[in-house]
mmCIF file of C-alpha atoms in Angstrom:
data_model
loop_
_atom_site.group_PDB
_atom_site.id
_atom_site.type_symbol
_atom_site.label_atom_id
_atom_site.label_comp_id
_atom_site.label_asym_id
_atom_site.label_seq_id
_atom_site.Cartn_x
_atom_site.Cartn_y
_atom_site.Cartn_z
ATOM 1 C CA MET A 1061 3.555 12.983 5.176
ATOM 2 C CA LEU A 1062 0.531 14.733 3.653
ATOM 3 C CA LYS A 1063 2.196 14.641 0.244
ATOM 4 C CA ASN A 1064 2.647 10.835 0.450
ATOM 5 C CA LYS A 1065 -0.987 10.420 1.565
ATOM 6 C CA LEU A 1066 -2.128 12.431 -1.506
ATOM 7 C CA TYR A 1067 0.253 10.451 -3.741
ATOM 8 C CA LYS A 1068 -1.094 7.107 -2.424
ATOM 9 C CA ILE A 1069 -4.809 8.207 -2.729
ATOM 10 C CA ASP A 1070 -4.074 9.264 -6.488
ATOM 11 C CA LYS A 1071 -2.296 5.948 -6.939
ATOM 12 C CA TRP A 1072 -5.351 4.062 -5.604
ATOM 13 C CA ILE A 1073 -7.652 6.068 -7.791
ATOM 14 C CA SER A 1074 -5.580 5.589 -10.890
ATOM 15 C CA LYS A 1075 -5.160 1.769 -10.473
ATOM 16 C CA ASP A 1076 -7.607 -1.098 -11.252
ATOM 17 C CA ASN A 1077 -9.841 1.042 -13.600
ATOM 18 C CA LYS A 1078 -11.339 3.167 -10.926
ATOM 19 C CA VAL A 1079 -11.698 5.901 -13.621
ATOM 20 C CA GLY A 1080 -15.277 4.754 -13.880
ATOM 21 C CA TYR A 1081 -15.867 5.799 -10.321
ATOM 22 C CA VAL A 1082 -14.629 9.243 -11.075
ATOM 23 C CA LEU A 1083 -16.751 9.559 -14.153
ATOM 24 C CA LEU A 1084 -19.825 8.355 -12.129
ATOM 25 C CA LEU A 1085 -19.020 11.119 -9.459
ATOM 26 C CA VAL A 1086 -18.943 13.722 -12.335
ATOM 27 C CA ALA A 1087 -22.220 12.389 -13.766
ATOM 28 C CA ILE A 1088 -23.825 12.438 -10.313
ATOM 29 C CA SER A 1089 -22.666 15.949 -9.658
ATOM 30 C CA ALA A 1090 -23.861 17.045 -13.127
ATOM 31 C CA GLY A 1091 -27.195 15.495 -12.287
ATOM 32 C CA MET A 1092 -27.308 17.273 -8.759
ATOM 33 C CA ILE A 1093 -26.704 20.593 -10.421
ATOM 34 C CA GLN A 1094 -29.929 20.218 -12.431
ATOM 35 C CA PHE A 1095 -32.199 20.238 -9.385
ATOM 36 C CA THR A 1096 -32.606 23.323 -7.084
ATOM 37 C CA SER A 1097 -32.588 21.435 -3.807
ATOM 38 C CA THR A 1098 -29.062 19.708 -4.691
ATOM 39 C CA MET A 1099 -27.622 22.340 -6.830
ATOM 40 C CA PHE A 1100 -24.922 23.472 -4.229
ATOM 41 C CA ILE A 1101 -23.889 19.982 -3.235
ATOM 42 C CA GLY A 1102 -23.515 19.172 -6.875
ATOM 43 C CA ILE A 1103 -21.506 22.295 -7.404
ATOM 44 C CA GLY A 1104 -19.482 21.500 -4.448
ATOM 45 C CA LEU A 1105 -18.794 17.967 -5.590
ATOM 46 C CA MET A 1106 -17.734 19.119 -8.992
ATOM 47 C CA GLY A 1107 -15.425 21.742 -7.480
ATOM 48 C CA LEU A 1108 -13.684 19.103 -5.402
ATOM 49 C CA LEU A 1109 -13.185 16.809 -8.490
ATOM 50 C CA CYS A 1110 -11.708 19.789 -10.423
ATOM 51 C CA LEU A 1111 -9.438 20.939 -7.482
ATOM 52 C CA TRP A 1112 -8.121 17.317 -7.326
ATOM 53 C CA VAL A 1113 -7.215 17.401 -10.945
ATOM 54 C CA LEU A 1114 -5.726 20.902 -10.926
ATOM 55 C CA ILE A 1115 -3.821 20.605 -7.635
ATOM 56 C CA VAL A 1116 -2.853 17.032 -7.082
ATOM 57 C CA LYS A 1117 -2.909 15.280 -10.407
ATOM 58 C CA ALA A 1118 -1.102 18.135 -12.312
ATOM 59 C CA ARG A 1119 1.613 18.441 -9.546
ATOM 60 C CA ILE A 1120 2.110 14.576 -9.816
ATOM 61 C CA ILE A 1121 2.433 14.686 -13.594
ATOM 62 C CA GLY A 1122 4.561 17.810 -13.389
ATOM 63 C CA GLY A 1123 7.018 16.137 -11.059
ATOM 64 C CA GLU A 1124 6.333 18.668 -8.078
ATOM 65 C CA LEU A 1125 4.721 16.113 -5.929
ATOM 66 C CA LYS A 1126 6.835 13.099 -5.412
ATOM 67 C CA PHE A 1127 6.743 10.265 -3.062
ATOM 68 C CA ASP A 1128 9.010 10.780 -0.107
ATOM 69 C CA LYS A 1129 10.613 7.356 0.868
ATOM 70 C CA SER A 1130 12.566 8.798 3.862
ATOM 71 C CA TYR A 1131 9.486 8.332 6.169
ATOM 72 C CA TYR A 1132 9.669 4.694 5.970
ATOM 73 C CA THR A 1133 12.230 2.193 7.545
ATOM 74 C CA LEU A 1134 12.955 -0.978 5.667
ATOM 75 C CA PRO A 1135 14.216 -4.198 6.924
ATOM 76 C CA THR A 1136 17.633 -5.492 5.579
ATOM 77 C CA ILE A 1137 18.174 -8.391 3.387
ATOM 78 C CA GLY A 1138 18.761 -11.426 5.699
ATOM 79 C CA GLU A 1139 16.764 -10.075 8.548
ATOM 80 C CA THR A 1140 13.975 -12.047 10.216
ATOM 81 C CA ILE A 1141 10.485 -10.386 10.516
ATOM 82 C CA VAL A 1142 7.521 -11.832 12.508
ATOM 83 C CA VAL A 1143 3.920 -11.337 11.774
ATOM 84 C CA GLN A 1144 2.292 -9.499 14.760
ATOM 85 C CA LYS A 1145 -1.378 -9.662 13.547
ATOM 86 C CA ASP A 1146 -3.391 -12.033 11.274
ATOM 87 C CA PHE A 1147 -4.077 -10.678 7.790
ATOM 88 C CA LYS A 1148 -4.933 -11.764 4.269
ATOM 89 C CA TYR A 1149 -2.871 -10.679 1.268
ATOM 90 C CA ASP A 1150 -3.430 -11.065 -2.374
ATOM 91 C CA LEU A 1151 -0.223 -12.628 -3.720
ATOM 92 C CA SER A 1152 -1.069 -11.736 -7.274
ATOM 93 C CA LYS A 1153 -0.868 -8.070 -6.609
ATOM 94 C CA VAL A 1154 2.871 -7.848 -7.585
ATOM 95 C CA ALA A 1155 2.292 -10.133 -10.692
ATOM 96 C CA ASN A 1156 -0.829 -8.001 -11.641
ATOM 97 C CA SER A 1157 1.297 -4.816 -11.500
ATOM 98 C CA LYS A 1158 3.628 -6.346 -14.071
ATOM 99 C CA ASN A 1159 0.920 -7.498 -16.561
ATOM 100 C CA TYR A 1160 -2.703 -6.853 -17.526
ATOM 101 C CA ILE A 1161 -4.100 -10.337 -16.445
ATOM 102 C CA HIS A 1162 -5.797 -9.724 -13.235
ATOM 103 C CA ASN A 1163 -6.428 -12.701 -11.058
ATOM 104 C CA LYS A 1164 -6.595 -13.364 -7.345
ATOM 105 C CA ALA A 1165 -4.404 -15.460 -5.000
ATOM 106 C CA ILE A 1166 -5.349 -14.590 -1.473
ATOM 107 C CA ILE A 1167 -3.458 -16.256 1.298
ATOM 108 C CA ASP A 1168 -4.096 -16.047 5.083
ATOM 109 C CA ILE A 1169 -0.962 -15.174 7.106
ATOM 110 C CA GLY A 1170 -1.282 -15.897 10.721
ATOM 111 C CA LYS A 1171 0.259 -14.229 13.860
ATOM 112 C CA GLY A 1172 3.584 -15.671 14.685
ATOM 113 C CA PHE A 1173 4.709 -16.618 11.041
ATOM 114 C CA GLU A 1174 8.446 -15.808 10.504
ATOM 115 C CA PHE A 1175 9.937 -14.734 7.292
ATOM 116 C CA GLU A 1176 13.297 -13.936 6.127
ATOM 117 C CA ILE A 1177 13.917 -10.943 3.743
ATOM 118 C CA VAL A 1178 15.555 -12.445 0.606
ATOM 119 C CA ASN A 1179 15.277 -9.489 -1.854
ATOM 120 C CA LEU A 1180 14.185 -5.881 -1.987
ATOM 121 C CA LYS A 1181 13.312 -4.215 -5.199
ATOM 122 C CA THR A 1182 12.805 -0.360 -5.203
ATOM 123 C CA LEU A 1183 10.119 1.144 -7.170
ATOM 124 C CA ASP A 1184 9.010 4.883 -7.533
ATOM 125 C CA ASP A 1185 6.418 4.730 -4.764
ATOM 126 C CA ASP A 1186 6.920 1.445 -2.959
ATOM 127 C CA TRP A 1187 9.154 -1.520 -2.511
ATOM 128 C CA ILE A 1188 8.726 -5.142 -3.553
ATOM 129 C CA VAL A 1189 9.867 -7.381 -0.771
ATOM 130 C CA GLU A 1190 10.597 -11.008 -1.444
ATOM 131 C CA LEU A 1191 9.950 -13.102 1.811
ATOM 132 C CA LYS A 1192 10.988 -16.644 2.493
ATOM 133 C CA PHE A 1193 8.917 -18.681 4.968
ATOM 134 C CA ILE A 1194 11.117 -19.915 7.787
ATOM 135 C CA ILE A 1195 9.692 -23.304 8.421
ATOM 136 C CA LYS A 1196 11.132 -26.813 8.728
ATOM 137 C CA SER A 1197 10.581 -28.237 5.368
ATOM 138 C CA SER A 1198 12.618 -29.051 2.410
ATOM 139 C CA LYS A 1199 10.825 -26.569 0.179
ATOM 140 C CA ASP A 1200 11.869 -22.897 -0.012
ATOM 141 C CA LEU A 1201 8.549 -21.075 -0.232
ATOM 142 C CA THR A 1202 9.096 -17.398 -1.175
ATOM 143 C CA ILE A 1203 6.316 -14.772 -1.693
ATOM 144 C CA GLU A 1204 6.634 -11.146 -3.106
ATOM 145 C CA VAL A 1205 4.713 -8.351 -1.360
ATOM 146 C CA PHE A 1206 4.370 -4.514 -1.597
ATOM 147 C CA TRP A 1207 6.056 -3.302 1.657
ATOM 148 C CA LEU A 1208 3.660 -0.402 2.212
ATOM 149 C CA ASP A 1209 0.742 -2.894 2.104
ATOM 150 C CA VAL A 1210 2.064 -5.187 4.796
ATOM 151 C CA LYS A 1211 4.461 -3.052 7.057
ATOM 152 C CA LYS A 1212 2.027 -2.605 9.701
ATOM 153 C CA TYR A 1213 1.583 -6.421 10.121
ATOM 154 C CA PHE A 1214 5.401 -7.031 10.737
ATOM 155 C CA MET A 1215 7.995 -6.382 13.330
ATOM 156 C CA THR A 1216 11.673 -7.387 13.141
ATOM 157 C CA ILE A 1217 13.129 -9.629 15.860
ATOM 158 C CA ALA A 1218 15.164 -6.638 17.191
ATOM 159 C CA ASP A 1219 12.221 -4.563 17.484
ATOM 160 C CA ILE A 1220 10.371 -7.238 19.585
ATOM 161 C CA ARG A 1221 13.331 -7.475 21.762
ATOM 162 C CA GLU A 1222 13.463 -3.803 22.252
ATOM 163 C CA GLU A 1223 9.749 -3.616 23.134
ATOM 164 C CA LYS A 1224 10.210 -6.392 25.605
ATOM 165 C CA LEU A 1225 13.211 -4.541 27.266
ATOM 166 C CA LYS A 1226 11.111 -1.273 27.447
ATOM 167 C CA LYS A 1227 8.319 -3.108 29.232
ATOM 168 C CA ILE A 1228 10.753 -4.813 31.672
ATOM 169 C CA LEU A 1229 12.858 -1.684 32.415
ATOM 170 C CA GLY A 1230 10.152 0.840 32.050
#
């Protein structure tokens, strides 16, 4: 699980041009090294950045550190999932991952909404799940989300039943 967390942190640092933040940390640590009072903090920060590049980044590029998908359970196609907690999601995340035009399309998804799993696409380090709103309207509204971003907000109908049975019986 630690390998997955390191992989996800590196993915977060690498996306959305966060390289500027890393360069800023290098500049700050270089500046801190110049002063006697903060020299050891600057050396420590520079050392952490070097260790990150040598240990984590090199292992990811070399193929030693890979994302282990066996820790996660996926819903099946056709299964109904229910939102357990209100959250906001940027629907353009999936579209932004496919092109270089970055825009925002934030939607509020409330507790109790039901979705049907329409499609699952497997990526190297995540899954794109296509969800269809289960509402009584003539339009078929679907959204695409990254599963690891939203999995903590959803439960399947079977999981909800199982929890209720545990409370009743236990």
